[in-house]
Coordinates of C-alpha atoms and ligand atoms in Angstrom, one line a residue:
X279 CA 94.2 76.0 122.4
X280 CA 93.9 72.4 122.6
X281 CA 95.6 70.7 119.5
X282 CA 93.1 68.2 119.1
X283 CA 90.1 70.4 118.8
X284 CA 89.5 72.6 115.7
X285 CA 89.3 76.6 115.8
X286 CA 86.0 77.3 113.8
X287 CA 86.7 79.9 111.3
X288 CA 83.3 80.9 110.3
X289 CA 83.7 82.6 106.7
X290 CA 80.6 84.9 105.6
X291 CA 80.4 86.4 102.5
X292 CA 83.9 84.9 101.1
X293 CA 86.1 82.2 100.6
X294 CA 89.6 83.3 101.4
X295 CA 89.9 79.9 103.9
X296 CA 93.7 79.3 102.0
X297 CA 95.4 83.0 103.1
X298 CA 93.2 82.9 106.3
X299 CA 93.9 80.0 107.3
X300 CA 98.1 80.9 106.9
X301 CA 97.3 84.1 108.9
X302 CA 96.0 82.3 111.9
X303 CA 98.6 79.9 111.6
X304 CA 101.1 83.0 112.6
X305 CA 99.4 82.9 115.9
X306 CA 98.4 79.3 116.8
X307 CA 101.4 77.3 114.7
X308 CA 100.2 73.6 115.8
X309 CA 96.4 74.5 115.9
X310 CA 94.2 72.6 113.3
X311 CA 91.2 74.9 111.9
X312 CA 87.6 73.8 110.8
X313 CA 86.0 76.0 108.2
X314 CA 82.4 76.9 107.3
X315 CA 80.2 79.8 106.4
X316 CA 77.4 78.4 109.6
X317 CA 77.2 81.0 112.1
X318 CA 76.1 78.5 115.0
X319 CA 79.8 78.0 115.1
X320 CA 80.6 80.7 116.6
X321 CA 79.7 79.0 119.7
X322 CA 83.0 77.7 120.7
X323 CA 85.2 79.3 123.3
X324 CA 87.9 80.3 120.8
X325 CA 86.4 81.5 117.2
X326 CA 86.8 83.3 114.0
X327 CA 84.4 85.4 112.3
X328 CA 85.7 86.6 108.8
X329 CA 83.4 88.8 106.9
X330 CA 83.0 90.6 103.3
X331 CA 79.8 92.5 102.4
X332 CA 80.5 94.6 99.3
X333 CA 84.0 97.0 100.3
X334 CA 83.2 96.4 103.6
X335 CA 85.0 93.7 106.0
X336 CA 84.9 92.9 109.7
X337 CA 86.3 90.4 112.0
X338 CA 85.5 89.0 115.2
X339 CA 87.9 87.0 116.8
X340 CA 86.8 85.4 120.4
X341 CA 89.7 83.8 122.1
X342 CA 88.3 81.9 125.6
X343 CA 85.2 83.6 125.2
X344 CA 86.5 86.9 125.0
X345 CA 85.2 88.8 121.7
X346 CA 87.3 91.2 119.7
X347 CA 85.7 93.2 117.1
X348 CA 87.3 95.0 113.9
X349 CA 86.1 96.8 110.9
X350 CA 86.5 98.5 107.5
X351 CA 85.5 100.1 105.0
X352 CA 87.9 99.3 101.5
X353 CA 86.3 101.6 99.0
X354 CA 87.2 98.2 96.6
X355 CA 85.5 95.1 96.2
X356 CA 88.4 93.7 94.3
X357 CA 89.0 90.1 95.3
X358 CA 92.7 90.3 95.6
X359 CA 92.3 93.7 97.7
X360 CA 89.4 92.4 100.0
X361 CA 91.6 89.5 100.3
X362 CA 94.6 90.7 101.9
X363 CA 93.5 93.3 103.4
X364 CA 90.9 90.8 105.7
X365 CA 93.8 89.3 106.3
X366 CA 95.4 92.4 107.5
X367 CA 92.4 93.3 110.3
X368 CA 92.4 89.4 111.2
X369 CA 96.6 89.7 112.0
X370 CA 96.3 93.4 113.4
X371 CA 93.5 92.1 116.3
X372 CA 95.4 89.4 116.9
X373 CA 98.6 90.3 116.7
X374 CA 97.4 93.5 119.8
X375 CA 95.1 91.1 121.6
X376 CA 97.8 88.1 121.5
X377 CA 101.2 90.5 121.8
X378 CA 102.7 88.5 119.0
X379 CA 104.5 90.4 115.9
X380 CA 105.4 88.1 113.1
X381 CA 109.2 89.8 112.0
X382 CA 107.5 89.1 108.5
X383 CA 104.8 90.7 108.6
X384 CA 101.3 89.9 106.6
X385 CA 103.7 87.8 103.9
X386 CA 102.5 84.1 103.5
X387 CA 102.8 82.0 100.7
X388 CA 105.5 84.2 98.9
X389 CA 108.7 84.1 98.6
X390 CA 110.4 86.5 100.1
X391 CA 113.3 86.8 97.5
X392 CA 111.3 85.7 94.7
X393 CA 109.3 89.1 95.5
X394 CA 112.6 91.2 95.9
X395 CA 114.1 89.8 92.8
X396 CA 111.4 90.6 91.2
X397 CA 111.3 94.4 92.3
X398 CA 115.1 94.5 91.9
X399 CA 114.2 93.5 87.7
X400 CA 111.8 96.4 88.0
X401 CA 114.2 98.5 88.0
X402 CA 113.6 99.7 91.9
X403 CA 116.3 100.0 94.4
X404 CA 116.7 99.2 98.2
X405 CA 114.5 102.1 99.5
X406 CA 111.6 101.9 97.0
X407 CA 111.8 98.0 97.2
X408 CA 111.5 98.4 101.0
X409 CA 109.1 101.0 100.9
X410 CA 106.5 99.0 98.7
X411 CA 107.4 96.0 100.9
X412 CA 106.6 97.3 104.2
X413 CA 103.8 99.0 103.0
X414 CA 101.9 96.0 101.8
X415 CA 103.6 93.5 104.2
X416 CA 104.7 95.2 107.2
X417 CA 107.8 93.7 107.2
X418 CA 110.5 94.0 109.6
X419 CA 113.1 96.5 108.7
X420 CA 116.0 93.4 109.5
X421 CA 114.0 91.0 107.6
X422 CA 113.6 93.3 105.0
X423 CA 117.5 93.8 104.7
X424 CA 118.4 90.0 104.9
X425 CA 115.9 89.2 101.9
X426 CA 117.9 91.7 100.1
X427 CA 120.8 90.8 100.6
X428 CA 120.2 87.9 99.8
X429 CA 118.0 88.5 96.3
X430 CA 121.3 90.8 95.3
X431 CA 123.8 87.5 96.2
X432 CA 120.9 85.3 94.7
X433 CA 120.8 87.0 91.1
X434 CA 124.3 86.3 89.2
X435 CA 123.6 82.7 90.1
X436 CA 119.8 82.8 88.6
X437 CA 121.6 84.5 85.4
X438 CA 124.0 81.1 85.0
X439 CA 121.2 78.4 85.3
X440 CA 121.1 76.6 82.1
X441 CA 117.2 76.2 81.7
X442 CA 118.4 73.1 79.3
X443 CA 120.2 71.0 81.2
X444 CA 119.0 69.4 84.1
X445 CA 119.9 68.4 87.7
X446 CA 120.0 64.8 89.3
X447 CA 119.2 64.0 92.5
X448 CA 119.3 60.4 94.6
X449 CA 117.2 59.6 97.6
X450 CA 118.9 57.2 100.3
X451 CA 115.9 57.6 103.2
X452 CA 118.0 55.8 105.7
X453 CA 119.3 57.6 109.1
X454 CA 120.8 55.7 112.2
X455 CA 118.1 57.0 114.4
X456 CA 114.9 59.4 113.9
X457 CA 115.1 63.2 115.3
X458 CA 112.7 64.1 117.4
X459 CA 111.5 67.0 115.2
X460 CA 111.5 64.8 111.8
X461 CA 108.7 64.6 109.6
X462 CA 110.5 63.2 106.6
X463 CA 109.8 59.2 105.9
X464 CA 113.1 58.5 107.1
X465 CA 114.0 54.9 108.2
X466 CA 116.3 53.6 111.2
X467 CA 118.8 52.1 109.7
X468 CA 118.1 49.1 112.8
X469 CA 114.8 47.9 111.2
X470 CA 115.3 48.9 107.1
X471 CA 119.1 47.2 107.2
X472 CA 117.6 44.0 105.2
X473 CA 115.9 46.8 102.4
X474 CA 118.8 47.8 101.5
X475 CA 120.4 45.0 99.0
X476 CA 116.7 45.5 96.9
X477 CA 116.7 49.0 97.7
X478 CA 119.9 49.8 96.2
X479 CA 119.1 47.5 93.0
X480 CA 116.4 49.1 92.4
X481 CA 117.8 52.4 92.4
X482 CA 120.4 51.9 90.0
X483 CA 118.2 50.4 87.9
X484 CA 115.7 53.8 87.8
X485 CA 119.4 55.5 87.9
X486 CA 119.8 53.6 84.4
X487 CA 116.4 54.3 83.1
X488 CA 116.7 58.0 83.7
X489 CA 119.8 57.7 82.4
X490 CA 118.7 56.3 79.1
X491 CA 116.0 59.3 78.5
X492 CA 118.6 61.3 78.9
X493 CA 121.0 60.0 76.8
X494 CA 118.1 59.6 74.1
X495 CA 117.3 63.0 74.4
X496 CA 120.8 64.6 74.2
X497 CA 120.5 66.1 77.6
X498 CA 123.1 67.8 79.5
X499 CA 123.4 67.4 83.4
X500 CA 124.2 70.4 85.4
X501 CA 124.0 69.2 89.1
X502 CA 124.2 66.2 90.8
X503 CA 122.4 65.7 94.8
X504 CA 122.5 62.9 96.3
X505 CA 120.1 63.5 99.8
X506 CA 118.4 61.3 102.4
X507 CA 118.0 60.9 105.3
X508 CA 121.7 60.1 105.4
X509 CA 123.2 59.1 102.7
X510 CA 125.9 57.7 104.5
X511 CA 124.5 55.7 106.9
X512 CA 124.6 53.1 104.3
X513 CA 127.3 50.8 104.4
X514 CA 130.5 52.3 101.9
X515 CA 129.9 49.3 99.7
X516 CA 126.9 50.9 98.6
X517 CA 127.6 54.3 98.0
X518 CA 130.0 52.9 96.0
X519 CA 128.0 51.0 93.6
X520 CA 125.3 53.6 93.3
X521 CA 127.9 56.6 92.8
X522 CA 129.2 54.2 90.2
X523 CA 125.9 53.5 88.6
X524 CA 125.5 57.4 88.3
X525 CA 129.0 57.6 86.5
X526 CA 127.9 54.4 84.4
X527 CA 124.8 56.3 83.2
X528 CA 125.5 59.8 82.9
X529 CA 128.0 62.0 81.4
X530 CA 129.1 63.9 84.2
X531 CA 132.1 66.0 82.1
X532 CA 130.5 69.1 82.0
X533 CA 128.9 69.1 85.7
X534 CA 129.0 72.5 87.9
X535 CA 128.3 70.9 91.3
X536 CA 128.3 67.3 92.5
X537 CA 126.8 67.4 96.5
X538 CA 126.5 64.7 98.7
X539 CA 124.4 65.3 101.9
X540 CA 126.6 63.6 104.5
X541 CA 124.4 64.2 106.9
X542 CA 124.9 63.3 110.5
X543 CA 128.5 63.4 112.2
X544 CA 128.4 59.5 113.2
X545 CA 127.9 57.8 109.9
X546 CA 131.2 59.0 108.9
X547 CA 133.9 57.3 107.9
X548 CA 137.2 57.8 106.0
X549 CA 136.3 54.8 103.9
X550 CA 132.8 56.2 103.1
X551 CA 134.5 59.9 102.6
X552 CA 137.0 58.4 99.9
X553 CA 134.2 56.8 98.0
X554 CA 132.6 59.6 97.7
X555 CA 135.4 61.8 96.6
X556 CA 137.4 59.6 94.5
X557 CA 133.9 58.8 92.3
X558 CA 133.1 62.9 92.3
X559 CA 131.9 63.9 95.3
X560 CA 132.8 68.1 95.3
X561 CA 130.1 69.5 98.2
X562 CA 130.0 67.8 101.3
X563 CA 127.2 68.2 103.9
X564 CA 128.1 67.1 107.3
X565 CA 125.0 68.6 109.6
X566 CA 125.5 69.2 113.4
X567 CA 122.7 70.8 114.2
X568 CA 123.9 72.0 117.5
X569 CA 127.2 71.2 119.4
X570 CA 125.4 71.2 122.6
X571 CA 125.7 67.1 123.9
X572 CA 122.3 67.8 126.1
X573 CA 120.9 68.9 123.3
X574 CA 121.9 66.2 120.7
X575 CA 120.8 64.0 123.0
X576 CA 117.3 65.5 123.7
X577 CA 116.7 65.3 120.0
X578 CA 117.6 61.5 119.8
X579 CA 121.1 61.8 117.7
X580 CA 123.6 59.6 118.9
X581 CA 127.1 61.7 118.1
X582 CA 128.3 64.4 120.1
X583 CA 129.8 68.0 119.4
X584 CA 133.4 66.8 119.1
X585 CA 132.2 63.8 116.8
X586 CA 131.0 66.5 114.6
X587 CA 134.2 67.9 114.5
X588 CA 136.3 65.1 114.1
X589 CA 134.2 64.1 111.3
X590 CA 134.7 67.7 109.5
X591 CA 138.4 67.5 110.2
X592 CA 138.2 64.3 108.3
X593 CA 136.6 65.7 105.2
X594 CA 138.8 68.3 105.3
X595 CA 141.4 65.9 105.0
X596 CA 140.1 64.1 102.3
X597 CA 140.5 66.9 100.3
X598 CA 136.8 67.9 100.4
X599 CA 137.7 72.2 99.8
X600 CA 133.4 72.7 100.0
X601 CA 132.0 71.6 103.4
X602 CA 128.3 72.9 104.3
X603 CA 127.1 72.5 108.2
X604 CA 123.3 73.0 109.0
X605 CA 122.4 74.5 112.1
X606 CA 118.8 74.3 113.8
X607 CA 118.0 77.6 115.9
X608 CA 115.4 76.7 118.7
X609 CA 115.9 73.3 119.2
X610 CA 114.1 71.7 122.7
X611 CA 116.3 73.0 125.9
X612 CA 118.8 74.8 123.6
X613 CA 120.0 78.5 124.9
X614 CA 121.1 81.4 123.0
X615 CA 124.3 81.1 125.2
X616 CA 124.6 77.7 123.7
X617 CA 123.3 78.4 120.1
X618 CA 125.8 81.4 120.2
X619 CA 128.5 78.8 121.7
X620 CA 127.8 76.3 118.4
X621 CA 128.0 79.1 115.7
X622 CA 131.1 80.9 117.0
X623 CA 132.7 77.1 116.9
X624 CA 131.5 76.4 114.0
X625 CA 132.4 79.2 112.1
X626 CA 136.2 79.2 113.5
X627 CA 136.2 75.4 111.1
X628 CA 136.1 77.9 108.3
X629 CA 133.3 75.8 106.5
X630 CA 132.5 77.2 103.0
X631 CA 128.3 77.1 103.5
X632 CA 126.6 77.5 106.8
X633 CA 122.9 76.8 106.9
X634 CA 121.1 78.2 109.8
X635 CA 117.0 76.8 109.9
X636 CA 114.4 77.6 112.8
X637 CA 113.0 74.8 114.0
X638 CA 109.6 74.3 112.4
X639 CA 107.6 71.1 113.8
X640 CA 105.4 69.5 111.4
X641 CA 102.6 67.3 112.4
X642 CA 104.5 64.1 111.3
X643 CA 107.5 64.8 114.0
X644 CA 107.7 62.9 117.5
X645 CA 107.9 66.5 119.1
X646 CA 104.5 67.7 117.6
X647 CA 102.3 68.6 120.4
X648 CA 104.8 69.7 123.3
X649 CA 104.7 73.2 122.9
X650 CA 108.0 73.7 122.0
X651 CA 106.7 76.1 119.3
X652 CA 105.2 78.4 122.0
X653 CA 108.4 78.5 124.3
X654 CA 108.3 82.1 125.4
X655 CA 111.5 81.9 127.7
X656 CA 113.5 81.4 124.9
X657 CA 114.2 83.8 122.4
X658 CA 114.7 82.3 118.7
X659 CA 115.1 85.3 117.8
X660 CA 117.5 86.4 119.0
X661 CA 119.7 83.2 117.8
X662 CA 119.1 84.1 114.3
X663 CA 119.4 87.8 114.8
X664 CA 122.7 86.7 116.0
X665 CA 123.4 84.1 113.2
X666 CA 122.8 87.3 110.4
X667 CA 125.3 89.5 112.5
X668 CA 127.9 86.8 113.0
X669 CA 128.0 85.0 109.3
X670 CA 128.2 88.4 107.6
X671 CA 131.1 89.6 109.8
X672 CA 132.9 86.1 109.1
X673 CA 132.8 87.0 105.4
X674 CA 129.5 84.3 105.4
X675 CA 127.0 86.0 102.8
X676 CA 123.2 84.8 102.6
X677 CA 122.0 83.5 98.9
X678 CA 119.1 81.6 99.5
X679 CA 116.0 82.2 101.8
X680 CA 112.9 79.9 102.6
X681 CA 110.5 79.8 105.0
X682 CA 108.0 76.7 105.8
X683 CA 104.7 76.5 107.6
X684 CA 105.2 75.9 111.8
X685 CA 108.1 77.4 112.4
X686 CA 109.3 79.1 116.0
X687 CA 108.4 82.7 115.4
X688 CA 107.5 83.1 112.3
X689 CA 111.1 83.0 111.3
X690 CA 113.2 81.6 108.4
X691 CA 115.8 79.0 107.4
X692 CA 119.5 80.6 105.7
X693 CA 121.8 79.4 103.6
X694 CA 125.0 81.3 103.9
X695 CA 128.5 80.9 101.5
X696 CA 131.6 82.3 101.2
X697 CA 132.1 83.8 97.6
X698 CA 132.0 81.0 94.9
X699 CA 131.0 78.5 97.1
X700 CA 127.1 78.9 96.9
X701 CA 125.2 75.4 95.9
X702 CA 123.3 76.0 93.1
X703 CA 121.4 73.0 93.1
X704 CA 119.9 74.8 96.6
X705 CA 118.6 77.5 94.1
X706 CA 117.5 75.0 91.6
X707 CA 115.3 73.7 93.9
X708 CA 113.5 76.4 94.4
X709 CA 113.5 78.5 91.1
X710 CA 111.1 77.0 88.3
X711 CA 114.0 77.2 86.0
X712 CA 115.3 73.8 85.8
X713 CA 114.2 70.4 85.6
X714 CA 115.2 68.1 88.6
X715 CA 115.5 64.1 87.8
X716 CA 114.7 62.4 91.0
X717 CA 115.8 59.1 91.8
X718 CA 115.2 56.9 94.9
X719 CA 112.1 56.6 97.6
X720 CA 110.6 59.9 98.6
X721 CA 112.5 61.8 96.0
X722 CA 110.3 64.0 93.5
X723 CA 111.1 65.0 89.4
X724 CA 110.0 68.5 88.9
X725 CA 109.7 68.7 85.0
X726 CA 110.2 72.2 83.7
X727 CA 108.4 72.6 80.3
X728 CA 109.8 75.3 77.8
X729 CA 106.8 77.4 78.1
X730 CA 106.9 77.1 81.8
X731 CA 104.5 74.8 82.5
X732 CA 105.6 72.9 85.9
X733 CA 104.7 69.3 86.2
X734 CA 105.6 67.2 88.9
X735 CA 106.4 63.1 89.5
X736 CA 106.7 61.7 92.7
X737 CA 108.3 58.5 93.6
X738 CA 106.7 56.4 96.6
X739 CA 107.4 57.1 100.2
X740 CA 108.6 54.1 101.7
X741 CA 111.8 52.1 100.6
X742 CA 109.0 49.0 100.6
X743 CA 106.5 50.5 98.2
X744 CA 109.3 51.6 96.0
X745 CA 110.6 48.5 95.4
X746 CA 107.3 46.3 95.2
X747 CA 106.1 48.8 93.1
X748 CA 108.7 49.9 90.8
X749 CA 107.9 48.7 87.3
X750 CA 104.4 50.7 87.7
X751 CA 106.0 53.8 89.1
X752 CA 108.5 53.5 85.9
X753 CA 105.4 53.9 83.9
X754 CA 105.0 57.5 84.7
X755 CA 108.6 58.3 83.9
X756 CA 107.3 58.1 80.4
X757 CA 106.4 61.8 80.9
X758 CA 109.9 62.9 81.5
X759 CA 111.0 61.5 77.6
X760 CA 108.2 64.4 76.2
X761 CA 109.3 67.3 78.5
X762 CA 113.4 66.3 77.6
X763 CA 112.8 66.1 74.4
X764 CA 110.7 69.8 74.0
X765 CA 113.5 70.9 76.3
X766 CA 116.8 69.9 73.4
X767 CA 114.2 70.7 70.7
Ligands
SF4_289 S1 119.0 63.2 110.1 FE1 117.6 64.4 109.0 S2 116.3 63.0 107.8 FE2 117.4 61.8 109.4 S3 116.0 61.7 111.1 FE3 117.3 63.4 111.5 S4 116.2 65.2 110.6 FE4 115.2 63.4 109.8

């Protein structure tokens, strides 16, 4: 499929275009789709029909002109039934006619371990959990145990959160140099360097608004993230004053977890790492990605494998005892041989988190478009097959699980800890449990109402906006005042 034309999905009888439209998505990751219910559409080359009359539904799916046919009779015309299963004929045809199995099956916009936990709180065990899984997903067997595993790992942490406190976290959107498969607003440090004076004022002074509600309010903090970009690719000057600013504002006695995403291997620098530890940095990120040079280089980073691991040493010696590295599986011109060669050394640095992410391209990312999502002489899978197999032998256990729209195969992005070391703030990110204070460009409060209501505020997107605009975007932080308040009440 050409990216820039639309697949028509002609929908009769129904309007299931969201679930659809993350089905076909299985099979034709960067395709864009163009829905309507006009059967004249059905002209193109390449076409879906999806069709509901009564408990019956059908599909025809023409792919260059070829037509594929399926039907079925549901003896239910309930929507949620009708529902998945048309999307269960749409994946089955496609998945024969295409040869493409998706190792998760018919499961799309749910959470794998949000599904197992909540089977594991019925009362049901691996096999019946599995059992009702694979029945109504067709998941993989593997994928089946690695979401268990990791909802059983996941649990005793969900059971500490402390739905009254809340988490901070701090944007710095700066990053020496854009990856090629980035779609986060990111700036190069090169052209934003003069931003960063107002950008860091105007920071500390939303750090000491937020700090003021919740002060006012008699809230607790549990967790504090600070996340880019790359946090440290600005100068340690700055660091310092914000990390100050936090400590100025906050009371940060009774905090679990205080991370700070290091990010990329060349922005390191003892100076930086001393900041950041003597003014309470506990969790360190420093991110290789790969240690393939080729590699780094094909994705525009500018540091090299031993770089990364000079820079870890370094941590290490500042006395930083919880060190995370991300991996990317699948990354342009990478091998398995090589993937297997990064993971074996990264594991033998003993860091206490390991996160291993498939390489999903979003539209936004310079690598959109080049096919690297349909690379068949490259098995993903098999890297992250490996990844599971290696990381649980190393005494590595998984405890959180997500998966994102566009990504090689179908598969998933891991976080994996030794014992005690998990990040909980990764879980608080994606439970509704706790509130989240963000602070910074690009960074987003999600407000966690007693009653569970979930209500979001999101700061602007570039460094430029947030600073021209900041006394309207304040405005909206009146919201958080109400929801701390219901929260201590
Ligand atoms: S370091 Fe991260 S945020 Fe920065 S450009 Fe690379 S992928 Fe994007």
């Amino acid at each position: 499929m050409n990216n820039n034309i639309k697949m028509p999905v002609i929908l009769i009888g129904n309007s299931f275009k969201y679930e659809i439209e993350a089905t076909l998505k299985m099979f034709f990751p960067t395709s864009r789709f163009s829905f309507s219910d006009d059967i004249n559409d059905a002209k193109a080359e390449s076409c879906i029909i999806a069709g509901v009359n009564g408990s019956e539904i059908y599909t025809d799916v023409k792919i260059n002109g070829v037509n594929f046919h399926s039907e079925k009779n549901l003896y239910s015309t309930d929507t949620k039934t009708v529902e998945h299963e048309l999307c269960r004929l749409i994946y089955h045809i496609l998945s024969d006619k295409l040869n493409i199995v998706s190792p998760w099956g018919l499961m799309t916009g749910i959470r794998p371990v949000k599904k197992v936990i909540e089977l594991i709180n019925q009362g049901k065990n691996f096999n019946e959990t599995s059992d009702i899984l694979t029945e109504r997903f067709e998941i993989s067997p593997e994928k089946l145990k690695l979401a268990y595993n990791t909802a059983v790992n996941q649990i005793p942490i969900l059971e500490k959160i402390n739905s009254k406190a809340v988490s901070l976290y701090v944007s710095i959107p700066f990053c020496p140099t854009r990856c090629s498969y980035c779609s986060f607003v990111s700036h190069s440090i090169k052209t934003a360097v003069k931003l960063i004076p107002e950008y860091v004022e105007a920071l500390c002074s939303e750090i000491e608004i937020i700090g003021n509600i919740v002060r006012e309010t008699g809230t607790e903090i549990d967790t504090v993230y600070f996340g880019g970009g790359t946090p440290t690719s600005i100068p340690s000057e700055d660091i310092k004053t914000i990390m100050e600013c936090v400590q100025k504002n906050f009371d940060l006695g009774k905090i679990r977890e205080y991370s700070f995403e290091a990010g990329r291997p060349d922005t390191i620098t003892a100076e930086k790492l001393r900041v950041i530890k003597e003014l309470g940095g506990q969790r360190i990120s420093i991110n290789t990605q790969t240690l393939n040079d080729d590699v780094l280089k094909v994705i525009g980073r500018q540091h090299t494998g031993d770089e990364f691991i000079k820079a870890f040493e370094l941590a290490r010696k500042t006395g930083f005892k919880n060190i995370n590295t991300d991996l990317i599986a699948g990354l342009p011109t990478e091998t398995t041989a090589s993937f297997v060669n990064t993971l074996d050394k990264v594991t033998e640095l003993v860091p206490e988190n390991i996160t291993v992410h498939t390489l999903t391209i979003k539209r936004a990312a310079n690598l959109f478009g080049q096919n690297v999502l349909e690379n068949k002489e490259i098995s993903v899978s098999e890297m992250v097959d490996y990844s599971v197999e290696k990381l649980m032998n190393n005494g590595y256990m998984p405890y959180y699980l997500y998966r994102q729209k566009n990504t090689i195969d179908n598969l998933e992005n891991v976080g994996y800890s030794k014992k005690g070391c998990e990040s909980y703030y990764n879980i608080f990110i994606m439970d509704e449990t706790q509130t989240i204070l963000g602070a910074g460009c690009a960074a987003s409060t999600k407000l966690v109402y007693p009653d569970g209501k979930i209500s979001r505020i999101h700061n602007y997107k570039f460094p430029y906006e947030y600073i021209r605009n900041f006394d309207q975007l304040m405005t909206k932080k009146k919201e958080i005042t109400e929801c701390l308040k219901k929260i201590n009440s």
